[in-house]
Structures are given as C-alpha cells and as structure tokens.
Coordinates of C-alpha atoms in Angstrom, one line a residue:
X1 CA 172.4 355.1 32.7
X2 CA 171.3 355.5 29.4
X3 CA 174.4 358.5 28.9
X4 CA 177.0 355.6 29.7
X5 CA 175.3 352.8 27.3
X6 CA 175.9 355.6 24.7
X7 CA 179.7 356.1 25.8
X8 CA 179.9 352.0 25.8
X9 CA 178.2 352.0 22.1
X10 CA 180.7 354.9 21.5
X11 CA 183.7 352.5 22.8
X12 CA 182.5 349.2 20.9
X13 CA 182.6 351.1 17.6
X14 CA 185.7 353.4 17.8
X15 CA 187.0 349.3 18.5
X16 CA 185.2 348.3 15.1
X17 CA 186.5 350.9 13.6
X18 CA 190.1 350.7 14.3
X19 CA 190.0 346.8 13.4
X20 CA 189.1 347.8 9.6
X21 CA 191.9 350.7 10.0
X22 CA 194.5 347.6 10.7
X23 CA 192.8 345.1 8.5
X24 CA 193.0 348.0 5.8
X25 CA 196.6 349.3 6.9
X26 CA 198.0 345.7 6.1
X27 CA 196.8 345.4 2.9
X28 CA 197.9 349.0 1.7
X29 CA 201.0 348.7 -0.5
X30 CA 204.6 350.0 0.3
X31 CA 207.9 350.6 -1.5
X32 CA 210.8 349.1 0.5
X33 CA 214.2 350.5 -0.4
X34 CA 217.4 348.4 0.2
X35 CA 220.8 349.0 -0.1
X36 CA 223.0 345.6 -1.1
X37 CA 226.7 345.1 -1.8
X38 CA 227.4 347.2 -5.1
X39 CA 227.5 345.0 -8.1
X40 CA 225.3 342.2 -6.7
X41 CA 221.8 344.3 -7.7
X42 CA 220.5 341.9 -9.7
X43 CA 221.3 338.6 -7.4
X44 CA 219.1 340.9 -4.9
X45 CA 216.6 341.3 -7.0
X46 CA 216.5 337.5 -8.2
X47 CA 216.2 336.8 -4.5
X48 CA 213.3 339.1 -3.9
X49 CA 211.6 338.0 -6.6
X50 CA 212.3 334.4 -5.4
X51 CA 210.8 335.1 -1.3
X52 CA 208.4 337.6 -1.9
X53 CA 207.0 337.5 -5.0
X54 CA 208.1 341.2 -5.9
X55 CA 209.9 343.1 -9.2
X56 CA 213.2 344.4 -8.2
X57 CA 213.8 348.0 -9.8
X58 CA 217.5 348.7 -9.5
X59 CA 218.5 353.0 -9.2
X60 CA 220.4 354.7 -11.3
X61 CA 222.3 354.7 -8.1
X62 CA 224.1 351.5 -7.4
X63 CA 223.7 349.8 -4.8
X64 CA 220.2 350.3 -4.2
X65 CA 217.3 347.9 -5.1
X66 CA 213.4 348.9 -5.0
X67 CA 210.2 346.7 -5.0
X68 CA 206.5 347.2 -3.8
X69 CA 205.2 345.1 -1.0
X70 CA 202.1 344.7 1.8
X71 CA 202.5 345.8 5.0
X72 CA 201.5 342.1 6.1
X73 CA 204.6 340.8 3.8
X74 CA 207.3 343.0 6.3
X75 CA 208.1 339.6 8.3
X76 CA 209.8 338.3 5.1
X77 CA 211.5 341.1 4.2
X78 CA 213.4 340.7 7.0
X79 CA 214.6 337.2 6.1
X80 CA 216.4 338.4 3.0
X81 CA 219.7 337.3 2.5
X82 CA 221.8 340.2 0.2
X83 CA 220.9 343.1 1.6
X84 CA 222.5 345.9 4.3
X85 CA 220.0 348.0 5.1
X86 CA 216.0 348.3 4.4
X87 CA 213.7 351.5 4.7
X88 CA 210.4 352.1 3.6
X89 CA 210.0 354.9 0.8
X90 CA 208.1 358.1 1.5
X91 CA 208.2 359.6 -1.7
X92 CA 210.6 359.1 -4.9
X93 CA 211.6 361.9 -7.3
X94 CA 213.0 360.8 -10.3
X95 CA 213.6 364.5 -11.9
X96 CA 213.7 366.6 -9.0
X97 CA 214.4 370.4 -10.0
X98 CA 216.7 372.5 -7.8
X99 CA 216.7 375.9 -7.4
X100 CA 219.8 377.7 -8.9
X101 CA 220.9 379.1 -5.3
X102 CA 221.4 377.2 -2.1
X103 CA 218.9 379.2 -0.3
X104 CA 215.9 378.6 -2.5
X105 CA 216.6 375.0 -2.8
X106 CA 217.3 374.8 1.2
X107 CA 213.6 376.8 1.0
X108 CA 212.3 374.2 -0.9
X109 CA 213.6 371.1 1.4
X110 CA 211.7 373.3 4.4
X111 CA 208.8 373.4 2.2
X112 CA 208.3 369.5 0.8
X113 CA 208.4 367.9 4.7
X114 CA 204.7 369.0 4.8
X115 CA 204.0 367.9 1.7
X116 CA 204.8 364.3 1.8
X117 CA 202.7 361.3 2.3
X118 CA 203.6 360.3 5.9
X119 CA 200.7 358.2 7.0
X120 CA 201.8 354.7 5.3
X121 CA 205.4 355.0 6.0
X122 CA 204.9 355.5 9.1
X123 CA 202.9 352.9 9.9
X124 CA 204.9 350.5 8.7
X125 CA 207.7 352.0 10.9
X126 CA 205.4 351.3 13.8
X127 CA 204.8 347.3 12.5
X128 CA 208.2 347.3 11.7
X129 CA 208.7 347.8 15.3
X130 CA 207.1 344.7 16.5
X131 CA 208.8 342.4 13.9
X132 CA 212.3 343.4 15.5
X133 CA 211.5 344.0 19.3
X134 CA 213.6 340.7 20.1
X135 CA 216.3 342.1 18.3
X136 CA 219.7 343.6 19.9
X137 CA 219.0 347.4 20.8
X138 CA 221.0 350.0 19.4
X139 CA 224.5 350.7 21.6
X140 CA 224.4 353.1 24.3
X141 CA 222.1 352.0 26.8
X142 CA 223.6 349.3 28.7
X143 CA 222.7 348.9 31.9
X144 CA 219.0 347.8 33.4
X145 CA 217.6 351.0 34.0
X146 CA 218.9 352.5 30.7
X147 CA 216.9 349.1 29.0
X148 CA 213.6 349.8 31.1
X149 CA 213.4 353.3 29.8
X150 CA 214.1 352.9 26.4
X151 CA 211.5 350.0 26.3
X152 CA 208.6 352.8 27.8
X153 CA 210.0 354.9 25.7
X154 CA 209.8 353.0 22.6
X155 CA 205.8 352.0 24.2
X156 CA 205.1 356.0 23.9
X157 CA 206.6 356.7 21.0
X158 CA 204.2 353.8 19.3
X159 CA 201.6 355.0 20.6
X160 CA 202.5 358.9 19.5
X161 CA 203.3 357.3 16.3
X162 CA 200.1 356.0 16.0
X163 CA 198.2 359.2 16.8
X164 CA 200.1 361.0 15.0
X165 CA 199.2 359.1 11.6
X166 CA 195.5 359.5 12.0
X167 CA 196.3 363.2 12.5
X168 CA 197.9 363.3 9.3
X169 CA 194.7 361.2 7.8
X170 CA 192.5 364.3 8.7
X171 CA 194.4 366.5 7.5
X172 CA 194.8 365.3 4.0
X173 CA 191.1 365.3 4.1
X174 CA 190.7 368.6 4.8
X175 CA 191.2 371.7 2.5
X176 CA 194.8 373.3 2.6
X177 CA 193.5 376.1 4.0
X178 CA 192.6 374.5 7.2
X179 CA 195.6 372.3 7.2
X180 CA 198.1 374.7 8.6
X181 CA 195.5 375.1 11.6
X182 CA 195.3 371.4 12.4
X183 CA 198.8 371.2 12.2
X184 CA 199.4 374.2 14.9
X185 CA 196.3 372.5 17.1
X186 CA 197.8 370.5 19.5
X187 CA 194.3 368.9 20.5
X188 CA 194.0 367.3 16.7
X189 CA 197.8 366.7 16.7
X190 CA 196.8 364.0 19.5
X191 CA 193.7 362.5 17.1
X192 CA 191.1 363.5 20.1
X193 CA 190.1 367.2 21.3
X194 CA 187.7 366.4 23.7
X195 CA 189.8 363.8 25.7
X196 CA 192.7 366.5 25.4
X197 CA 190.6 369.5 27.0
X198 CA 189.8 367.2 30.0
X199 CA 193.5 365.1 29.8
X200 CA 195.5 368.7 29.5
X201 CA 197.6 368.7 32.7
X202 CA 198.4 364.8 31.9
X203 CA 199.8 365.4 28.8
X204 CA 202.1 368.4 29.5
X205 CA 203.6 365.9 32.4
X206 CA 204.2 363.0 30.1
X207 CA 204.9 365.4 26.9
X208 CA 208.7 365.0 27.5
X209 CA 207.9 361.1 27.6
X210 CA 205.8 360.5 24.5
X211 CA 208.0 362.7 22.7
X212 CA 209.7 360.5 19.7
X213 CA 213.4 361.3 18.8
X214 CA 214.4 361.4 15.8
X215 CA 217.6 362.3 13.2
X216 CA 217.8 363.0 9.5
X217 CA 220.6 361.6 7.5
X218 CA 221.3 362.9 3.9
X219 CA 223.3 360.6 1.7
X220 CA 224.5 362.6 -1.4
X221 CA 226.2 362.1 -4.4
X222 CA 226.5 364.6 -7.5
X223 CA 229.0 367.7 -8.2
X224 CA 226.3 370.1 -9.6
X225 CA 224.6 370.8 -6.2
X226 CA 224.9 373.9 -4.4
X227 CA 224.0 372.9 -0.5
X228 CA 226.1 370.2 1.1
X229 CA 224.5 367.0 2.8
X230 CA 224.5 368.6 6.3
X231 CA 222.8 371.8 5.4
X232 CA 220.4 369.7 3.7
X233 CA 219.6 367.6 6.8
X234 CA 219.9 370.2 8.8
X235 CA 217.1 372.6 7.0
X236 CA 214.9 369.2 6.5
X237 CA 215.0 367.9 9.7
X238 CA 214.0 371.4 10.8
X239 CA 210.8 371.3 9.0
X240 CA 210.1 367.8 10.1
X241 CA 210.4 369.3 13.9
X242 CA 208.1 371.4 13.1
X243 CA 205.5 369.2 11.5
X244 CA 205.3 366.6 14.1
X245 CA 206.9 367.8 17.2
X246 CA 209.5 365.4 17.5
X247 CA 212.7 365.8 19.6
X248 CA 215.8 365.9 17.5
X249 CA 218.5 363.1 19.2
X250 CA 221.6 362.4 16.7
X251 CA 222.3 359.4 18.9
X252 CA 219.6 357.6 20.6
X253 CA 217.1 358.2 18.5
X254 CA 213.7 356.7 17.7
X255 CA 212.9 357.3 14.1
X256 CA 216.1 357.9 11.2
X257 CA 214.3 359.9 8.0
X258 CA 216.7 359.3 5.4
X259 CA 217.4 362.0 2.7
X260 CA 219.2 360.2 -0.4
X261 CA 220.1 362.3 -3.2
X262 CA 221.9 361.3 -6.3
X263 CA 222.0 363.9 -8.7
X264 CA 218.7 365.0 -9.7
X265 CA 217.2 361.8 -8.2
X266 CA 215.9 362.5 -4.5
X267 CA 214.3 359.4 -2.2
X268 CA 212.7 360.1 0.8
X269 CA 212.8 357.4 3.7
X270 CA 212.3 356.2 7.3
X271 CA 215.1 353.1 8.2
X272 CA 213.8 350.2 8.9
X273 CA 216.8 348.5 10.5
X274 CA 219.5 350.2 13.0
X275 CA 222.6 348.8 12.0
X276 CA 223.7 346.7 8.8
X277 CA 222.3 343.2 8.4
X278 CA 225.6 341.9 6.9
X279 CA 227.1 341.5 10.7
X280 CA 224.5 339.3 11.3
X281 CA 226.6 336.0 11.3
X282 CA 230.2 337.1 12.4
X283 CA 230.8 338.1 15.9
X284 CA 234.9 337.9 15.9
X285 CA 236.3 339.9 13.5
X286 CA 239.3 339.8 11.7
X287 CA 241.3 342.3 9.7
X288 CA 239.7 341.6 6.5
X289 CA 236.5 339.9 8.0
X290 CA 234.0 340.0 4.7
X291 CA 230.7 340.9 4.7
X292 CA 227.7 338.7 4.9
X293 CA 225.4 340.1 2.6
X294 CA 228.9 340.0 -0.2
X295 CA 229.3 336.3 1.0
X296 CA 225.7 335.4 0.1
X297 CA 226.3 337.1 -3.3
X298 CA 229.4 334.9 -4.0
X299 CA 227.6 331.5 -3.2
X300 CA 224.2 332.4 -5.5
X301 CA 226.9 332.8 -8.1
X302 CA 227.6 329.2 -7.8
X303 CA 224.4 327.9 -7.3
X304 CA 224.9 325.2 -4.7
X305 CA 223.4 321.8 -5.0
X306 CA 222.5 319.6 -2.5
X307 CA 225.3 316.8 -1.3
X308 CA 227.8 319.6 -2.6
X309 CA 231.4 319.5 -1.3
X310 CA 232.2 323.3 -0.8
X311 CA 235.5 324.6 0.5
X312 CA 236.9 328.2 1.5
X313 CA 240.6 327.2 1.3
X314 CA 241.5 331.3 2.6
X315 CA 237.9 331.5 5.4
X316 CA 239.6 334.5 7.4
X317 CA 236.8 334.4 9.9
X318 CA 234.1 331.9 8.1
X319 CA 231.9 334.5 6.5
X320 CA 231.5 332.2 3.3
X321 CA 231.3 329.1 4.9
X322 CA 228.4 330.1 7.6
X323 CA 226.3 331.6 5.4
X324 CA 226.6 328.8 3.0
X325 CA 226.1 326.5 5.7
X326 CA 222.9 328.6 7.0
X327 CA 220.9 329.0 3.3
X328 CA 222.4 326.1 1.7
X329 CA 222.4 323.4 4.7
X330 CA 221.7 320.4 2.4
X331 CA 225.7 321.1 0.7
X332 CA 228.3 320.3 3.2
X333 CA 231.5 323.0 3.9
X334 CA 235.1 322.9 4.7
X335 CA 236.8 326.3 6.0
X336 CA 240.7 326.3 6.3
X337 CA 243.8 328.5 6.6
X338 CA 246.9 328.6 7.1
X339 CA 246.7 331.5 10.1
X340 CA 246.2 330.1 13.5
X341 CA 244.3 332.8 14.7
X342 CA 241.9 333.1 11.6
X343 CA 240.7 329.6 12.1
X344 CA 240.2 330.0 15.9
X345 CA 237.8 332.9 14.7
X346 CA 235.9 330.6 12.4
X347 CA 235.8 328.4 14.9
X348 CA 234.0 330.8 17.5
X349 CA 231.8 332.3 14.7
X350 CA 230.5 328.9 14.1
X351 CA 229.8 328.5 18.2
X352 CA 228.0 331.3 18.4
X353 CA 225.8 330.5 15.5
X354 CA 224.9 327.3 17.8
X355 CA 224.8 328.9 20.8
X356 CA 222.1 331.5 18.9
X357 CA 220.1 328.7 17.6
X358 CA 220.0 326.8 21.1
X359 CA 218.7 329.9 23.0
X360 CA 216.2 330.0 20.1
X361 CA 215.2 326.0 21.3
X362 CA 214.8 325.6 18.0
X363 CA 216.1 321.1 17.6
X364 CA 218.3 321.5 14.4
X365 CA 221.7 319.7 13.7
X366 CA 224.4 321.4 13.9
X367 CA 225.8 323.5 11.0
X368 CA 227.5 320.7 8.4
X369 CA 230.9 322.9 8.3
X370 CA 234.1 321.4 9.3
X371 CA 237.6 323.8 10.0
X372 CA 240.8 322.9 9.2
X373 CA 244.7 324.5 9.1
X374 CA 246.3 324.0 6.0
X375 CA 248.9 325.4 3.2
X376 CA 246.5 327.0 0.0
X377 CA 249.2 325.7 -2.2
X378 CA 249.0 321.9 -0.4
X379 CA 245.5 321.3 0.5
X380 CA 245.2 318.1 2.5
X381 CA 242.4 316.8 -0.2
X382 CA 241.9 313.9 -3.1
X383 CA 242.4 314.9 -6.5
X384 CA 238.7 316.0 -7.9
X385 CA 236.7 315.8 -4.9
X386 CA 235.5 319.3 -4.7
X387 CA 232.5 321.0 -6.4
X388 CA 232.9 324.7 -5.6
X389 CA 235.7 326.4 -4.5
X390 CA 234.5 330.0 -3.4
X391 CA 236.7 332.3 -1.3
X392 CA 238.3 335.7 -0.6
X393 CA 241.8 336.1 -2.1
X394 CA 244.6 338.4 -0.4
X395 CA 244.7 341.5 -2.3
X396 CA 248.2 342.8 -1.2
X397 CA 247.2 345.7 1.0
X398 CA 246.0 344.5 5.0
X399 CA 247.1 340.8 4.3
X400 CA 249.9 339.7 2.5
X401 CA 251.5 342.1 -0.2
X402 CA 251.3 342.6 -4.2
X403 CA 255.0 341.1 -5.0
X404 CA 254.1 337.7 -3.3
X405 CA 250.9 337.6 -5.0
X406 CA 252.5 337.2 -8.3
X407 CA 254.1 333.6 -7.0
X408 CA 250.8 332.8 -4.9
X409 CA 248.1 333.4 -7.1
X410 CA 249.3 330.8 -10.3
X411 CA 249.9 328.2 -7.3
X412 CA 246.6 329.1 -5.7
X413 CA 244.8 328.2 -9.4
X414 CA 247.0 324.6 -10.0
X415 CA 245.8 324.0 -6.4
X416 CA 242.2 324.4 -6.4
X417 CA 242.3 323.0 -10.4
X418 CA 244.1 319.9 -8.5
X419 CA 240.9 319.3 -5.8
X420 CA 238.3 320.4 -8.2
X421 CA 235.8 318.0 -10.1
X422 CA 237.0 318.3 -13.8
X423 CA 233.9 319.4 -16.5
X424 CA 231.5 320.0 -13.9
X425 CA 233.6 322.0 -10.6
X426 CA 233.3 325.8 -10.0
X427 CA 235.2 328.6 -8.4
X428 CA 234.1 332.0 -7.5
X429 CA 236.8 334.2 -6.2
X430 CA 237.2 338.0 -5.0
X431 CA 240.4 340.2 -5.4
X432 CA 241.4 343.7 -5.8
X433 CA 244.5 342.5 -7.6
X434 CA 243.0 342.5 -11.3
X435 CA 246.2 342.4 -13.3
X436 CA 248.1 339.6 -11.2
X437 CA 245.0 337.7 -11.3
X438 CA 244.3 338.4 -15.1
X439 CA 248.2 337.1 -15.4
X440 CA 247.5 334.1 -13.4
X441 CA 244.5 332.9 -15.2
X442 CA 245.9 333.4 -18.4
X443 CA 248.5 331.0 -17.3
X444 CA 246.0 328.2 -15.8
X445 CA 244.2 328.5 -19.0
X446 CA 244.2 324.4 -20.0
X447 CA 242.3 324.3 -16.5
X448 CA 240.1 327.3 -15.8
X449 CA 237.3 329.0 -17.9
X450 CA 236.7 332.4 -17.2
X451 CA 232.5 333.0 -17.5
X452 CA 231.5 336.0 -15.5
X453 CA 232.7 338.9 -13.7
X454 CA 231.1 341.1 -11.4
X455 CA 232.1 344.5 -10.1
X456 CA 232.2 345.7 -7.0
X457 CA 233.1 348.0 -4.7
X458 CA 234.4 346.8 -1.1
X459 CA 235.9 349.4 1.0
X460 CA 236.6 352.2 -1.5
X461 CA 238.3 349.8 -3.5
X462 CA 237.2 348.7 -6.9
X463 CA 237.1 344.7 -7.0
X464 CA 236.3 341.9 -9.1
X465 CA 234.3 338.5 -8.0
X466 CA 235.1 335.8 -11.3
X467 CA 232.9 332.8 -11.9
X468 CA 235.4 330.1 -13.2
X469 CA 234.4 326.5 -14.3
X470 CA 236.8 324.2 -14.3
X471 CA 237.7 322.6 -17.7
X472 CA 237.2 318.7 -18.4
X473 CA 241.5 318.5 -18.1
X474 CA 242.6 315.7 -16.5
X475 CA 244.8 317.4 -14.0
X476 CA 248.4 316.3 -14.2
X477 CA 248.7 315.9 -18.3
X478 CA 248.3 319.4 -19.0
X479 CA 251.5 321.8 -19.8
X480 CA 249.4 324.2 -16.9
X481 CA 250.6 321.6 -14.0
X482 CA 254.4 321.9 -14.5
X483 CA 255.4 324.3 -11.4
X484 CA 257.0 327.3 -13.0
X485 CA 258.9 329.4 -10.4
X486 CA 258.9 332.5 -12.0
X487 CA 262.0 335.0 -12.6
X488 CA 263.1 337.8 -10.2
X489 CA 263.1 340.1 -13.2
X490 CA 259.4 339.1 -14.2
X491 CA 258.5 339.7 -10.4
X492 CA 260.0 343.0 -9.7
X493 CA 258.8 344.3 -13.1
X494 CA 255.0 343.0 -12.2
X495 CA 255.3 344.4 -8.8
X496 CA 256.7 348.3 -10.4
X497 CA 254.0 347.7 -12.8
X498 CA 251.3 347.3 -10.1
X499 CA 252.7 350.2 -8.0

C-alpha cells in the first residue's frame, strides 16, 4: 500500500512540476522571423509594433522583418496582416565565418546542428500547433483515412516533440562529455529510462508512428559561397537526423527547419506556417491575382478613415478591396472592371469571405463592398466623390501591352483626378511600367502630387507603388483636362524606347 501512495505522490508532483514547466515555457521569450512583400519592411514593422507591442528589426536581407515575443503572444502573431510566412528563430549569425573549401564548411553545417539551442523553438512549434489545428492541412492527403492518420500522426509527433525538448533540457545541463552519450541513449532520448526498460517492445512497435518527419530548406543568396543550397540542406539535415531521430519526408512532412543564408548572415529556423498567408482572402484566381499581404501594404499607405469612399477602378479579382473591407470595415469599397470575367471572380471572392465567416457563426454584416463593370476612362461616378483611389495598374506584359499603355495611363490619371476629392483625395497605385507612368504623371501635373514611392519586387519584376495626393484643382479649368490624343510618332518612339 504504502509503495503505491509513494508512486501516487510521485504522480502528483511530476504534475506540479510540469505545470511550472508550461507556466515558465510561456513566459520565455522568442524571436519570430517573417518574410513580407519586399519594400513594405517598415509598414510590417509599424504594424507589429501596433498589435503586439514589439521592435521590428529589418535584415540586411530584404524582405525579412525580426522582433522578440512570448510564447503566450503566438495567437496574435498569427493575426498579422503584411506578412507571408512566420518561423521562429533558432539561432542568428550575423558574421558567420566559412571555411575556404566546401568540405570544411559542409563539416561545419554537420557540426553546428548539435550545437544549437533547440528546446525553445521547438516548443513553440509544438504551441504553434494548437493555434492552427482548425486550419486547412497541407495538400496531399485527401481522403478520410489519409485525414485520420495524419491527425495521430500529428498527436505523436507532439508528444515526441515534447519529450524530445526535455531531453535536450538534460543535456545542456550536463558536461559535454556526457552529452554525446545521452544523445546515443535511446532511454534519455524518450525523457524516462525506467518506463523505457519496462515499455521496450511498445516502443519499437509504435517507433515508426511517433517518428516526426521532417525537411530542411536552405534559402541562399551571395556569389562568394563555395557549396550550393542543396548540399547545404542536404549535409544539415543529415546532422539533424542524427540528433533527434527524425524521419526525413520532402513532402508530407511534420516539421520544416529552415536554413537562410545571405552572404555572411546565416538564420536558423523552424516554419511556423505551411503555405503563404497572402492566399488567405482570394480563392479564384486570375492571371494577375495580387497578393494579399502586397494589398494590405498599399491601403496602410493611404491610411483609411472611417466613412471613407474607396474604389479599385482595375480589382482583377478583389484583393484590394477585401482586404480593405476586412481591416478597414468602417470605410466603405467599390471594385470595378471592365473584364466580365474579372468581376465574376471578385464577386465569388467576396462569397466565400461570407460563406467563411457564416461557418464561423460569427453575426457580422456583410462586407461593405459593392462590384461593378465599368470603362477606367468613364467611371460611372460624381465629380469629387472619392477619397482614395488604390489599385493595380496593367503593366504591359500578362494583361494588356506597353504601346497601349502610353494612351491608357494619362486617361486613367484625368479619370481618377475627375472622381477624386480635390485638396484632401489620395491614390496609391502599382506598375512595372516606370517610364510611361513617370510620362503620364508629368503630364497630370496641375492635378497629381507625387509624395512617396516604394520599391518592390513582384514576381521577378522590379515595381513601383506611388502615393499621389490629389491637388486642390478644380477639375475641369486646368490645361491637364483637355484630352490630348497623342501622335503615332510619339507612341511608336515610347513603345521602341520601352523595348
């Protein structure tokens, strides 16, 4: 009797003791990694200063933002707005030095796995878990059964998860010497050797099961590096394999260790999310669909108010417009265009927003965007009734063409400085098309002001996103309003120019 009260007392305070392990484990500080659109670093950090209370620091490689958090703060991070991907940083290297020869620094990648501090990361993996259980799993496994054994899977690999970071715990209290024995034990690899002499046959049955899986993925920039990024994974994932036992799976994998080098700067990270969050509003695409996270970027730039009148004359599929409409529901939106098809996408885009929030039960109103067809050049709107015009213009390659650009672009500014509020109304557009657009504005100078520029890059291709504020011109007096059709010679020549 008295043998069992002492197992029971032995039970009641492991249980004590893992409730300060938690309590402690949320308050131990993190740095979360995030990649956002490149060019918008600081509107990311303004915004994570503005949720969470954190100091943005932006690499030396852009498009990446980093700031310190508490593993209890994870919910939020999830809730920001401008960026693509998150991870939690194991270890950062600001000067790292490489060996001269690829094998010594592939020697040296084998070398630093065991090295690193695991335990944290790793546990806010395992949190990171339960914030996005609900969300869509990664493609692949479609059908029920495929669902049911991810989900135990997933349970297991928790669990190994789990054990594994208290094995790590002991070992980084224990002298190196002894460390390369605890990591070859497979009784302390499991954070109990008693339970594992008597569990032995168990775990060899379910060892396939609790396995994790996991891949490494090396992002690399730099031309003064002698290994390429998938000898690097390659060698570092190896090492990883052999420090924790996990089960390398390029595809369905549990866990993706993230090896970003950019020149002599070398981060260390485990992902936090499995695809980008900038799909997270559009589920019909079009050929030019833009991204979320760029959309958000775009409307901080104006600064919505509330009771705002905010139209995308060019929506393609309503990127702008619904994420407007979700973080800035007090404005009101209008999303037009002149292709059939691109406003039936919009249309849908905007359903399935409901349709999301209905299976959600949560009671809100609908989202305060209304879709229309209409000619950019003869928008179906008063004279200054707009605020903030904010849209994606054509840049001459996948939608319309370079040579037509020259006509549409000075129409598209008389247009929008025609609907817009004069001293007060905004515009922030995006093109690829720098010199027609330069050409136009200089043009429409009586009614635009020119006063910031951003640079970005979207799809390979360097872009700008201009902040205009329309001048105090009453439209129609101006020597800007007078329709100009411009020359054939003045056309060609812009177009060779452009080529």
């Amino acid at each position: 009797m008295s043998a069992v009260q002492e197992e029971r007392g032995e039970h009641h305070e492991g249980v004590g003791e893992s409730c300060s392990v938690k309590q402690h484990s949320e308050s131990v500080t993190v740095t979360i990694g995030a990649t956002v659109p490149t060019g918008f670093e600081h509107t990311a950090a303004e915004e994570v200063k503005e949720k969470i209370g954190a100091d943005a620091r932006i690499s030396k490689d852009r498009g990446r933002i980093y700031f310190d958090i508490t593993i209890d703060s994870l919910p939020q991070v999830h809730h920001l707005r401008s960026v693509d991907n998150l991870f939690v940083v194991v270890e950062e290297y600001i000067n790292y030095q490489f060996k001269d020869t690829k094998e010594e620094t592939l020697e040296d990648f084998q070398k630093l796995a065991s090295k690193l501090p695991w335990t944290n990361p790793l546990e806010v993996w395992r949190q990171n878990n339960s914030v996005k259980k609900k969300r869509c799993r990664r493609k692949g496994g479609n059908s029920s059964k495929a669902r049911a054994n991810a989900n135990s899977s997933r349970k297991d690999g928790v669990e190994a998860v789990t054990l594994e970071t208290e094995s790590l715990r002991l070992e980084s209290e224990m002298p190196e010497s002894a460390s390369g024995e605890l990591q070859g034990d497979p009784t302390l690899e499991n954070g109990a050797s008693g339970e594992a002499d008597n569990n032995a046959e168990g775990r060899e049955e379910g060892e396939n099961e609790q396995l994790l899986k996991f891949r490494v993925t090396c992002n690399r920039a730099g031309d003064k590096h002698t290994f390429t990024s998938n000898e690097a994974a390659r060698d570092f994932g190896g090492a990883i394999q052999d420090l924790f036992l996990w089960k390398p799976d390029m595809t369905k994998f549990d866990i993706e260790v993230l090896l970003n080098i950019h020149n002599n700067e070398v981060v260390i990270g485990i992902a936090l999310t499995e695809e980008s969050l900038h799909r997270r509003n559009i589920t019909h695409f079009g050929p030019t669909t833009l991204r979320s996270t760029l959309a958000y970027g775009m409307l901080r730039l104006c600064k919505p108010q509330v009771s705002d009148i905010i139209i995308d004359p060019m929506c393609g599929t309503g990127a702008i417009p619904l994420e407007g409409a979700i973080e800035w529901h007090h404005s009101f939106y209008m999303a037009g265009d002149n292709n059939d098809m691109a406003v039936s996408r919009t249309v849908n885009n905007i359903s399935h927003i409901h349709k999301k929030r209905q299976d959600k039960g949560t009671n809100a109103w609908g989202l305060p965007i209304d879709t229309l067809q209409w000619d950019i050049c003869n928008l179906p709107m008063r004279t200054s009734s707009v605020d903030i015009i904010i849209t994606d213009m054509p840049f001459g390659k996948r939608m319309g063409s370079r040579k037509k650009n020259w006509d549409l672009y000075p129409s598209c500014l008389r247009e929008m400085a025609r609907v817009c509020r004069p001293g007060t109304g905004k515009a922030v557009l995006l093109t690829q098309d720098k010199k027609c657009f330069a050409k136009a504005l200089s043009r429409m100078g009586g009614l635009w002001r020119k006063m910031l520029t951003v640079w970005i890059n979207i799809g390979g291709l360097h872009a700008g996103v201009y902040l205009l504020k329309r001048t105090g011109a009453t439209f129609g007096v101006t020597p800007e309003d007078v329709r100009e059709p411009r020359g054939a010679n003045e056309t060609a020549e812009g177009a060779e120019e452009d080529e």
